[in-house]
Amino acid sequence: MDKKIFDMGDIDIAWCPGCGNFGILNILKQTLAELEIPPEKLVLVSGIGQAAKMPHYLRTNIFNGLHGRSLPAATAIKAVNPELTVIAESGDGCTYGEGGNHFIHAIRRNPNITNIVHNNMVYGLTKGQASPTSQAGFKTPVQVDGVMVEPFNPIAVAVALDASFVARAFVGDAPKAKEIFKKAILHKGYALVDIFQPCVSFNKVNNYQWFKEHTYYLEESYDPHDRNQAFKRATEKDKLPLGVFYINPNKSTFEENVGVYNQNKEPLYRRELDRLKPLQNLIDSRRKA
Amino acid sequence: MDKKIFDMGDIDIAWCPGCGNFGILNILKQTLAELEIPPEKLVLVSGIGQAAKMPHYLRTNIFNGLHGRSLPAATAIKAVNPELTVIAESGDGCTYGEGGNHFIHAIRRNPNITNIVHNNMVYGLTKGQASPTSQAGFKTPVQVDGVMVEPFNPIAVAVALDASFVARAFVGDAPKAKEIFKKAILHKGYALVDIFQPCVSFNKVNNYQWFKEHTYYLEESYDPHDRNQAFKRATEKDKLPLGVFYINPNKSTFEENVGVYNQNKEPLYRRELDRLKPLQNLIDSRRKA
Amino acid sequence: MNNSNINEMNDLSIVLCGEAGQGIQTVEQILTRVMKLSGFNVFATKEYMSRIRGGANSTEIRIASRRVSAFVDQIDILIPLSQGAIKHLEKRITPQTVILAEKSAFEKECLSDKCNIINIPFNQMATDLGSPIYANIIAIGAVSGLLGLDLQIINQFLQQRFSTKEEEVIRKNIEAAEKGYTIGVELSRSGKVRIGLPPSSQAKDEIILSGFEAVALGAIAGGCNFISSYPMSPSTGVWIFLTQHSKEFDIITEQTEDEISAINMAIGAWYAGARGMVTTSGGGFALMVEGLSLTGMLETPVVIHLGQRPGPATGLPTRTEQADLGFVLHAGHGEFPRIILTPGTMEDAFYLSQKAFDLADKFQVPVFILTDQYFLDSYYNLPSLNLSDIKNQSHVVRTNKEYKRYLMTENGISPRGIPGYGEGLVSVDSDEHDEEGHITEDLDLRTKMVDKRLKKLELIKEETIPPELIGNESYQTLIIGWGSTYHTIKEALDILGREDVSFLHFKQVYPLHPNTSDYFKKARKVIIVENNATSQLGGLIKLYLGFEIQDKILKYNGLPFSVEEILEKLKNFI
Amino acid sequence: MNNSNINEMNDLSIVLCGEAGQGIQTVEQILTRVMKLSGFNVFATKEYMSRIRGGANSTEIRIASRRVSAFVDQIDILIPLSQGAIKHLEKRITPQTVILAEKSAFEKECLSDKCNIINIPFNQMATDLGSPIYANIIAIGAVSGLLGLDLQIINQFLQQRFSTKEEEVIRKNIEAAEKGYTIGVELSRSGKVRIGLPPSSQAKDEIILSGFEAVALGAIAGGCNFISSYPMSPSTGVWIFLTQHSKEFDIITEQTEDEISAINMAIGAWYAGARGMVTTSGGGFALMVEGLSLTGMLETPVVIHLGQRPGPATGLPTRTEQADLGFVLHAGHGEFPRIILTPGTMEDAFYLSQKAFDLADKFQVPVFILTDQYFLDSYYNLPSLNLSDIKNQSHVVRTNKEYKRYLMTENGISPRGIPGYGEGLVSVDSDEHDEEGHITEDLDLRTKMVDKRLKKLELIKEETIPPELIGNESYQTLIIGWGSTYHTIKEALDILGREDVSFLHFKQVYPLHPNTSDYFKKARKVIIVENNATSQLGGLIKLYLGFEIQDKILKYNGLPFSVEEILEKLKNFI
Ligand SMILES: Cc1ncc(C[n+]2csc(CCOP(=O)(O)OP(=O)(O)O)c2C)c(N)n1
Ligand SMILES: Cc1ncc(C[n+]2csc(CCOP(=O)(O)OP(=O)(O)O)c2C)c(N)n1
Ligand code: SF4
Ligand code: SF4
Ligand SMILES: [Mg+2]
Ligand SMILES: [Mg+2]
C-alpha cells in the first residue's frame, strides 16, 4: 500500500517547522501502509494538544475528543466494533497528566488498541509548562525555579501494571520507530509506545541532540517477557533505553472479556436494534416474580 | 498519651459488626497516642466510602471531602500549614479508582502526609461492586461473570513511581500494623500504607481467613532501599508480602519545594494578608515597563 | 387495648422498619408478590440510611383494591423488626396504627399513648421453629392471615422462591408462614384487628415494576447495547439490571474507573455505532459535564440517566430530591441543545427511556432521563408494557466517498455515519470544525456551525412530549409537578375531589412543548410542587414561558412528599 | 497613489499582523510602551490562532490623545509581517488604510484597489544591518517617526529593554529604530502620510495593565497566597503572573495533574487557612463542578477565575466569547449560593478580584471572577490603582474547645475556624452534617442546614456591587452589557452622542443588586449586547427580574465586538 493514501492533500499543518511531530506522522503513515491497513478501517483517536492534532493530518476516520480522554473513547470504539484498527494518540501531558487515571485503567482493561504517546517532555500547545515527563530542573513560566520532582516514568508504571506491550521509541530514528510501531499495532492487546519527540519551540533542553545522547537501544538479546528485568531496564537513568521493554502475551483483551462476541462476531452496528421478543419475555416474567 | 483522647464518645458507627474498619480505627488511635500527636494538630482527610467515614469516628480535625479526592485536599492542607500532621485515609475504590490520577501525582509531589488505604478489595458503601484491587474471578452484581482482569497492584505502582515510603499491612495483626503506621507517620514524605481490611458484608472471598492464608511478612533482613528488589517482592502473587517494601529517603517534600517556607517557617494563616507595600512597588513598576 | 378497625377504605398501608441487613427487603418482596398474586394492587417504597448494617430503614407497602402508586404518611400496620423502629417512625404513628410486635421488646419505645401494640411473640415462635430467622416469614404469614389470603398462594410462592434451597428450609419457611397465618386469622376473627379490604382480580396477572427496572427495560427497548458507569446511589440499579440481562440482549456493560471515563466511553460507543448510556447521580454527573459539552460539539448522541439525590456534594446519598434540574439544563461550557425527560410513572419511565435513544440518535444531542431515589426505589403493579408500537429506527447512514460528518443541511442535522460502514471517513472533532470534521479557524464558519447546532432545538420542540393534564380542562387552579411527584399529587387531588383543580405534569421539562403557555393562561391560580428548596422547574418556566409561579410547595429534607402532605399544603392555598 | 491624511480625530489604530512566533508581541510591547512614554494613551488587543508557529495573528494598537480602551475595526496603519497578513485582514482594510510594507512582497495579496501600500523595504534594510530580525524594530522606528516622537525616548527604552543583551545587539537595535524613524519622518514631511495626533502628557506616568495582570494584582491585593491550576488558554496568564511574583508575596503556586485536583487543593488550602484560587477556562471548570458543589456543602470559600472562550468542548481555544454565564450560575448538583463578578475595566478587574477574596471569606461561598480572552489579552494605560482603601479582613476565628464549625446562627454564617488555630476541632464534611460537621441522617436538621446555606444569599445581596450607569439618568433607551464589553459599548455610545441612550454595565451578575429592576422600569427600550448566541445575561435577568429583553445584539464567531459594530447594530434599533 502506498503511504500517500493517508495524505490529506494541501492542508495547513499547525505544527512548528522542525517539530518532531512531523516525523511521527510520517512514520505512522509508513507503518500503516506497510501493514496494509485501509483508512476506512482505521480510527485515530486523540485528546487535545499539539500531538493530538495528528489525526487531522492523516486521512482516516478520526475521533478528536477531549484533553486527557482519548483512552476511554478508544476503548469503547474498539469494543463496539472490533473490526476497526484503533490507535489512540496524544501528548505526554494529555496521557499522563490529565488522562493519568485512564492510562492506568486502560492498561488493566487491555483493549486491543495501540497507544502512541508523543513525549516531548512539555506542554506544547499551552506554551511550555512542565509535563509529567519533564526532567527535574526544567524551567518554565510556571516552574520558575525548575521542576522539583523526578519525571513520571510511563514505562516503569506500565510494567508495574503488567501492561501487555510496553515500548519506547525516538522519532529521530525513523526505521526503528517504524518497527516498534508495527509490533505495537500487530500486538493483540493494549500496546504503549512512548515516543520521544523534540519540541523545538518550548523545550530547548531535550532536543534532538539530547535524545540522541541520552538514549540507546535494548540489546538484541533482551527478552521482553521478564517483568522484573523490564522494570529494572525501565528505571535506568543515565541513558534511557529504547525498544520493546515488556510483553505479556497471556492477557485476554477487553473485547474478549465483554462477552458480546463470544458467539456472534458481528460488530454491534450490524445487529438488530429491536429485541422485542426476549424483551416481552422478560417483561412477562415480572408477572410471577 | 491515652488513646481515649481520640474517642468520640457515644456515637453511632455506621460500619457493619465485624468489619475490618473497626480494627483500623483502633490501631490508628493507638498509633497516634503512642506518637503523642494531639488531636488539635492532626487532620484526618478522607474521600467517600465506608473507609472514608473513619474521620467521623476519631476525635480530631477532619476534612471529609469528595469521593476520590482526599489526596489533593490533604496535600494542600499540609502545604498551607506544615505544623499539622495530615493523614489521608480512604478506601481502595476511592484511592485507586476514582482517585487514581491523584494517587500517581501525589506520590510524585511527595507531600509529607500519610496515606492509609483500607483495602477490602470491594466497593463497600455502594454495595459490593468490584474495586480496582478485587481479585480476578470475584463475582458481583455488575461483574456477573467475575472480574476479568488482574487486580491493581498499588505497591508495585508506588514503587514504579519511586514513592518515598511504601508499605502494606493487615488489620488482623494489630501490633504489626501499628508499627507500620508509626513508621509511615514518622516518615518524612508521602507514605503509603495499603492495609488489608476484610469487608464482611460484600466480600465473602477475601475474609480474615483468606488474608491470613495469603499473606506473610517480609523477612527481618529485607532492605527496603532497593527499588528493583521492592518491585520484585511487590509483584509476588501466591502470597502477598506485608511490611515496608520501599523507602526512598532522598526525596524533598512538597512543602519544601513550594518555597514559601525557605526563610519563614510560619504557616500561612499566621502571615499578613495585606502586602500593600510590595504590591504598590509592583504596580509602580508598570509605569516604566 | 381497643379493637382496631382498619380503614373501611379500600387501602391498607403496612410499614416494615428495621436495621439495614435485617431482611426487610425479603419481607417486602414476598409480601408484595403474595398480595398481588392474591389479587391486590400493591405499591412499595423505601427510605434508608447510607449504611450497610444497623440504623433504621423502613419500607412502606400499600395494598389496595384500586391502584395505588404513591407514598402516604399513614401507617395502618407497623411491623418493627428491630429496636428503634418505633422511635424512627414516631411522627407517623397514630392511635390507629396497629403495631404487630413482641410487646415486651418494643413497649419502652412507646412514649405516648399512641402505641397500639398487638403482642405477637415472633421471636419466640421463630426460635421454636429452629431459628430466629423465621420471624420475618411469620410476620408475612400474620399479615396474610389478617387479610384473609389464600394460604395456598403463599405456600406456592415460598416454594418457588426458595426452590434453590434445601427441602428442609422450604418446609420450615412454609411452616413459619402458616404459624403466622393462623395468628393473623385469629386476630381478625377475634375482632382485635379488622381489615375490610376486598381483593380485585385485575392485579393478579399484572407485572410489578420498580423505577429502575422501568428505566432499564426502556433502555433495552430503545436498543441500548452499551452502558459504561461508575457505581453511585441511587442510579446503580439501572446498570445492575442491564448487566444481569446483558447476555440476552448483547449489551456491553463496563464499570469504569470514574465518571469521566464512563461518559467518554459512551460517546465513543455511539461514534462507533452502538447505542450507549450512562447512569449516575448528581455528583457523578458533575464529573461528566465536560463530556456533555463534548457531545454538544461532536453532535454525538448520548443518553444520561441521572437519579437525583440530595446535595450539594455527597449530601444524603440514599435519600431523594429534585434539585438537579437547573444544573442539568445549563451544564457544560458553550451553547448546545439537549433534551430532558422526567418520567412520573413506570409507563413513562419505560416509554421515555426507549424514546430517549431514538431522540438522541435522531437529533444527535444528549438526552437526559431525570429521575430520583424515590422514583427508582418504588414499585407497583401495572397491566403490562405495550411493545407493539416500538420500532427503533437507526439514524446511522452508510457513508460514501464524499461523506462529510458535519454537512450543512437546512435543518441542522447532518446524516450521521460511523467508521467502517461505507466508503467514507467519519471525522469528529471537539474543536470548532468544518463540514468534514476538521479543525478550523474560519470564524465565519464558526458562526454557521453554532447556528447549525442550535437550530436543532426548533426541530426537537416539534417532537416534545406535551405535559399531561390530569383533571378537568376547565380548571381554576392548576397544580404543577414534574417527575416522581406524579402519583402523589394525583392521589391527593383525587382525595381533594375538586372539579376546579387540575394537575399539569411535565414528563419533558426541556425543551418545553410549544403549547405549554396555554395551560398557564387559563389558570386563575398556579401552585407548583417540587422536591427541592428553590423551585427549579418554576425557574425554568419563568425563563422560557415568562410566567412566574408565586405559590410553591417545596420539600427538601431528603424524603418524598406524602399524599397527606400535599393535601394539607394544598389546602393552605385553595 | 494618493496621499494619506489619517484621522484628524485624536486617535490612530495600528495593526500588526503576522505568523505566530514572528515577534509581533515584541513589536506590540515596545510600540505601546514607547507611545505611552511619549505621552499617548494606548490600547492593545490581539487575536490569534491556536498554534505556536505560522498562521495569521494580529494585534491592534490604538494610540490616542484621549483614553482608548476598546477594539475598533478601523485600521489606519497596517504593518504586515508575513505573507497572508493582508488577506487575513481583508474585511477591515479600507482605501484609507496605510499599509507599511515591502510592496513587492505584498502586492499580490491586494485583490482590490483598497490596498494603499507605502513601500518600505524593511527586509532589505534589516539585512543591510546584518539580519532580517531587525525588520520589526525598523517598523517601530517608522511608526514613531510618522508620529513625530522624541527619538531619545525610543532609544532609551530600547537600551533598557535589551539591557541584558550584548552591547552590539543594543547598538544594532537602536540603529534599526533610527533608520525606520528617518523613513517615518520623511513620509510625514513629504505629506505622503500625515497624522495629526497630539500627545497628552497625562499618559506618560501612568501604568499599563492587561486584563490578566489586573486580575492577578487584584488577587494579590485580596491576600491570595495559594493558587493551584492546570494550564488552559486564556486563563493561564493570571497564574503565570502570580507564580512569577510568588516569592515577593509568599504564594504557593502549583501545577496540578488536572483541574479536579486544582479545585480540591484550593478548597483544602482555604480549610487550612490560606486564601486560595484557581484559574481556568470553561472546559477546565467543567471538571471542577463537583468541587464547586463541595464548597457549597463545606461552606468553604474559594475564588475561581474563569476566562471564557468559545465552546462547546475545545471550541476555539484562543478566541473570545461570553457563553459560560448560565453554566457558572447553575453549576453543581444541589442548591447553594455563589457570587459571580464580571469586571469590565482594568480597575474593575483589580478591585473586584481583591474583593472576591473578601466576599468568599466573609460569606464562605465560591466567588467567580468571570472574564474572557478578549479582556485578558487586552491592555491599556490607566492612572494607577489606589491601595489606600484596601484592608483585608481575615474572617477566620480562633477556636475554643466548644467550637462547632456549622454553628447555627441567625444569618446563616458560622464563624470559620481552621485546624491548629485554637483549642477547638474543625470538622468539615461533604455529607449533610450536624453543627459539629459530622455526618448525619437527621432529616429535620437537613432542612435547617439547607436553609442556613441558602439564607446567606440574602446577606450577600446587601453587599452586591450595583450595575454602573453610563450616561444620563433620564434615558429612553437602555443598553445592557456585562464584563468585557464595557469599553466597546461606552465608546460606541460616546460616538453616538445621544442624550436619551444610556448604558447599564453589570460588574456583578449574580446575585443582582436589589435595585436593578428600577433601571428597567424607567426604560422605554432595552437592548442587550452579549458575546454569545443565546443571550445568557438576558436569561438571567428574565429569571431574576422577570424582565424580558427583546432586542439583542449577539456575536459568537470568536471575536470581540468592535466599536463600529456596536454602533451600526445600535442604529438598527434606535
Ligand atoms: C480540560 C482541559 N484542560 C486544559 C486544556 C488545555 N490544554 C490543551 S493542550 C494542553 C497540554 C498539551 O500538552 P501535551 O499533551 O503534552 O501535548 P503537546 O502539545 O505537548 O503535544 C492543555 C493543558 C484543555 N484543552 N482541556
Ligand atoms: C463522584 C462519585 N462517584 C460515586 C460515588 C459513590 N460511591 C460512594 S462510596 C463508593 C465506593 C467506595 O468504595 P471504597 O472506596 O473501596 O470504600 P469502601 O466503602 O469499600 O470502604 C462509591 C462508588 C460518589 N460518592 N461520588
Ligand atoms: S510547540 Fe513544540 S510540540 Fe508543538 S508543534 Fe511546536 S515544536 Fe511541536
Ligand atoms: S460494607 Fe464492608 S467495608 Fe463497609 S462497613 Fe460493612 S463490612 Fe465494613
Ligand atoms: Mg507534550
Ligand atoms: Mg473498598
XYZ file of C-alpha atoms and ligand atoms in Angstrom, chain B residues 14-22 49-51 120 122-125 127 197-203, chain C residues 52-53, ligand 4:
35
model
C -22.237 3.107 60.575
C -19.963 0.137 59.924
C -21.165 -3.444 59.951
C -20.412 -5.539 63.003
C -17.205 -7.451 62.393
C -15.936 -5.070 59.754
C -12.206 -4.633 59.494
C -12.611 -0.883 59.697
C -13.077 -1.106 63.469
C -16.918 5.257 51.134
C -17.078 3.147 54.262
C -13.389 3.619 54.993
C -11.135 -4.547 51.244
C -14.512 -4.199 47.030
C -16.739 -1.141 46.903
C -18.389 -1.392 50.294
C -20.662 1.594 50.599
C -22.957 -2.477 47.965
C -9.337 -4.998 55.662
C -11.995 -7.660 55.328
C -15.440 -6.459 54.314
C -17.731 -8.939 55.970
C -20.794 -7.845 54.047
C -19.713 -7.754 50.444
C -16.531 -9.658 50.151
C -24.940 -1.480 55.170
C -25.862 -2.743 58.621
S -19.901 -2.931 53.962
Fe -17.956 -3.959 54.293
S -16.436 -2.336 54.496
Fe -18.463 -1.422 54.776
S -18.762 -1.418 56.986
Fe -19.734 -3.278 56.159
S -18.149 -4.818 56.342
Fe -17.132 -2.869 56.548
